[in-house]
Coordinates of C-alpha atoms and ligand atoms in Angstrom, one line a residue:
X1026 CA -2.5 -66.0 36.8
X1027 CA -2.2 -65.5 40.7
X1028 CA -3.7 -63.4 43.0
X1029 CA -2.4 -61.1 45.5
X1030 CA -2.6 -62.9 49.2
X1031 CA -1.3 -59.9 50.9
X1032 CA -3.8 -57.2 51.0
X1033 CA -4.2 -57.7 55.0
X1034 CA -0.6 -55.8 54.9
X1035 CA -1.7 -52.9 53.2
X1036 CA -1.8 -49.4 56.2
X1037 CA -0.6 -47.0 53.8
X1038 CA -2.4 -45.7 49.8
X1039 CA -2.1 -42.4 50.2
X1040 CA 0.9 -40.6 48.5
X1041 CA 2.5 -37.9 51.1
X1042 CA 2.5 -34.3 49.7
X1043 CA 5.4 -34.1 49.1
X1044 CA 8.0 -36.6 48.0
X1045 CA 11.5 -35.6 47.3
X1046 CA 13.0 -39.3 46.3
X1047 CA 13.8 -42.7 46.9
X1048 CA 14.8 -42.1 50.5
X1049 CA 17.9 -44.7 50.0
X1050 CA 19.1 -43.5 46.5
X1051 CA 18.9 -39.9 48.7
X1052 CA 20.9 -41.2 51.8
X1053 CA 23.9 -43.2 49.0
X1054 CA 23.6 -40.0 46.6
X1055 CA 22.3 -42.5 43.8
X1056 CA 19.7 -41.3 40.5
X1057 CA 16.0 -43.7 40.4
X1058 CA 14.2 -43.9 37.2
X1059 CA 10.7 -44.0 38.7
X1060 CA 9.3 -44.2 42.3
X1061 CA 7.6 -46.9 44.7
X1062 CA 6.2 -46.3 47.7
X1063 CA 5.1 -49.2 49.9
X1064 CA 1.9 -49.5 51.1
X1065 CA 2.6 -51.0 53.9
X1066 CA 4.8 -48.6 55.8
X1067 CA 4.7 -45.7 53.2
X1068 CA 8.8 -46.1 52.5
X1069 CA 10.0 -44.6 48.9
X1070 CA 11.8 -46.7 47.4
X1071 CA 13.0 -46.8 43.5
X1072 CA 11.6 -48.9 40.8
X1073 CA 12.9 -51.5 39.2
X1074 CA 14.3 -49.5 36.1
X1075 CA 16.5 -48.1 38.4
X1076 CA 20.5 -49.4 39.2
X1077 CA 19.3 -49.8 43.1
X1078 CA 15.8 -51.3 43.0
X1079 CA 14.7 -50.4 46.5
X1080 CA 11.5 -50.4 46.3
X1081 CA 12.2 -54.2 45.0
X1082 CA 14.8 -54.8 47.7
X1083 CA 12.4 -53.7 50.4
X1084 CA 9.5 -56.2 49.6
X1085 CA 11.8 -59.0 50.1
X1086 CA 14.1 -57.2 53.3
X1087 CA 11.2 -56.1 55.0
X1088 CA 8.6 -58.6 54.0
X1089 CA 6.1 -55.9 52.5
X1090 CA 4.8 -57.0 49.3
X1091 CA 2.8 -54.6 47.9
X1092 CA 3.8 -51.1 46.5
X1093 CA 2.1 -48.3 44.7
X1094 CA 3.0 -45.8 42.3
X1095 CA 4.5 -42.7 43.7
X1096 CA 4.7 -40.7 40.1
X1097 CA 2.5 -38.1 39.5
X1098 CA -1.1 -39.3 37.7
X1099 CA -0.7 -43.2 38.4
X1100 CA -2.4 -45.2 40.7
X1101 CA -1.4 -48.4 40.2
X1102 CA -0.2 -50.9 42.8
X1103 CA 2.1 -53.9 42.5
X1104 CA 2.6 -57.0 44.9
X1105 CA 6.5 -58.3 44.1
X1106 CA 6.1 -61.7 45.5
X1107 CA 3.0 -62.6 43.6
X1108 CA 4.1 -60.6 40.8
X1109 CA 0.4 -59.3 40.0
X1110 CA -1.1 -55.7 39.7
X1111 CA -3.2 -55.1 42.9
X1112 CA -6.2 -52.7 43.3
X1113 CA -5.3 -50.8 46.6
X1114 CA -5.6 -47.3 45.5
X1115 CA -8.7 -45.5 46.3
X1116 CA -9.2 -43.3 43.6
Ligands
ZN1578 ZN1 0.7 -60.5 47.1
ZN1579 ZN1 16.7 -46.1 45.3
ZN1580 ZN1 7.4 -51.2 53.8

């Protein structure tokens, strides 16, 4: 099992108040499953259960690795290129 290498990128754990989608599925008029939110920037992206995986596409377009949770009650985190869970979430 590998560990996560990119905790130095990680600005962002708080969820904002209010969160009305993936922000790209909202742009292209596209349904998500579940939500994402990088926690390195804060972008909402969709999870990979979803037809567009953004919060997947980002990691690799924008080079931000890790991602949290963004539904309700889970706190989880997730690094896509070392394809661990990552403790980042205070709380
Ligand atoms: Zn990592
Ligand atoms: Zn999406
Ligand atoms: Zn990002």
């Amino acid at each position: 099992m590998s560990r996560c290498t990119h905790l130095d990128q990680v600005r962002v754990v708080e969820l904002p108040e209010t969160i009305t989608g993936c922000e790209e599925c909202l742009k292209s008029g596209d349904r998500w499953v579940h939500l994402r939110m990088c926690v390195s920037c804060g972008k909402v992206g969709c999870c990979d259960s979803s037809p567009n995986m953004h919060a997947s596409r980002h990691a690799g377009e924008d080079g931000h690795a890790i991602a949290r949770s963004a539904e309700p009650d889970e706190t989880w985190s997730w690094c896509y290129v070392d394809k661990v869970g990552v403790g980042v979430v205070p709380r």
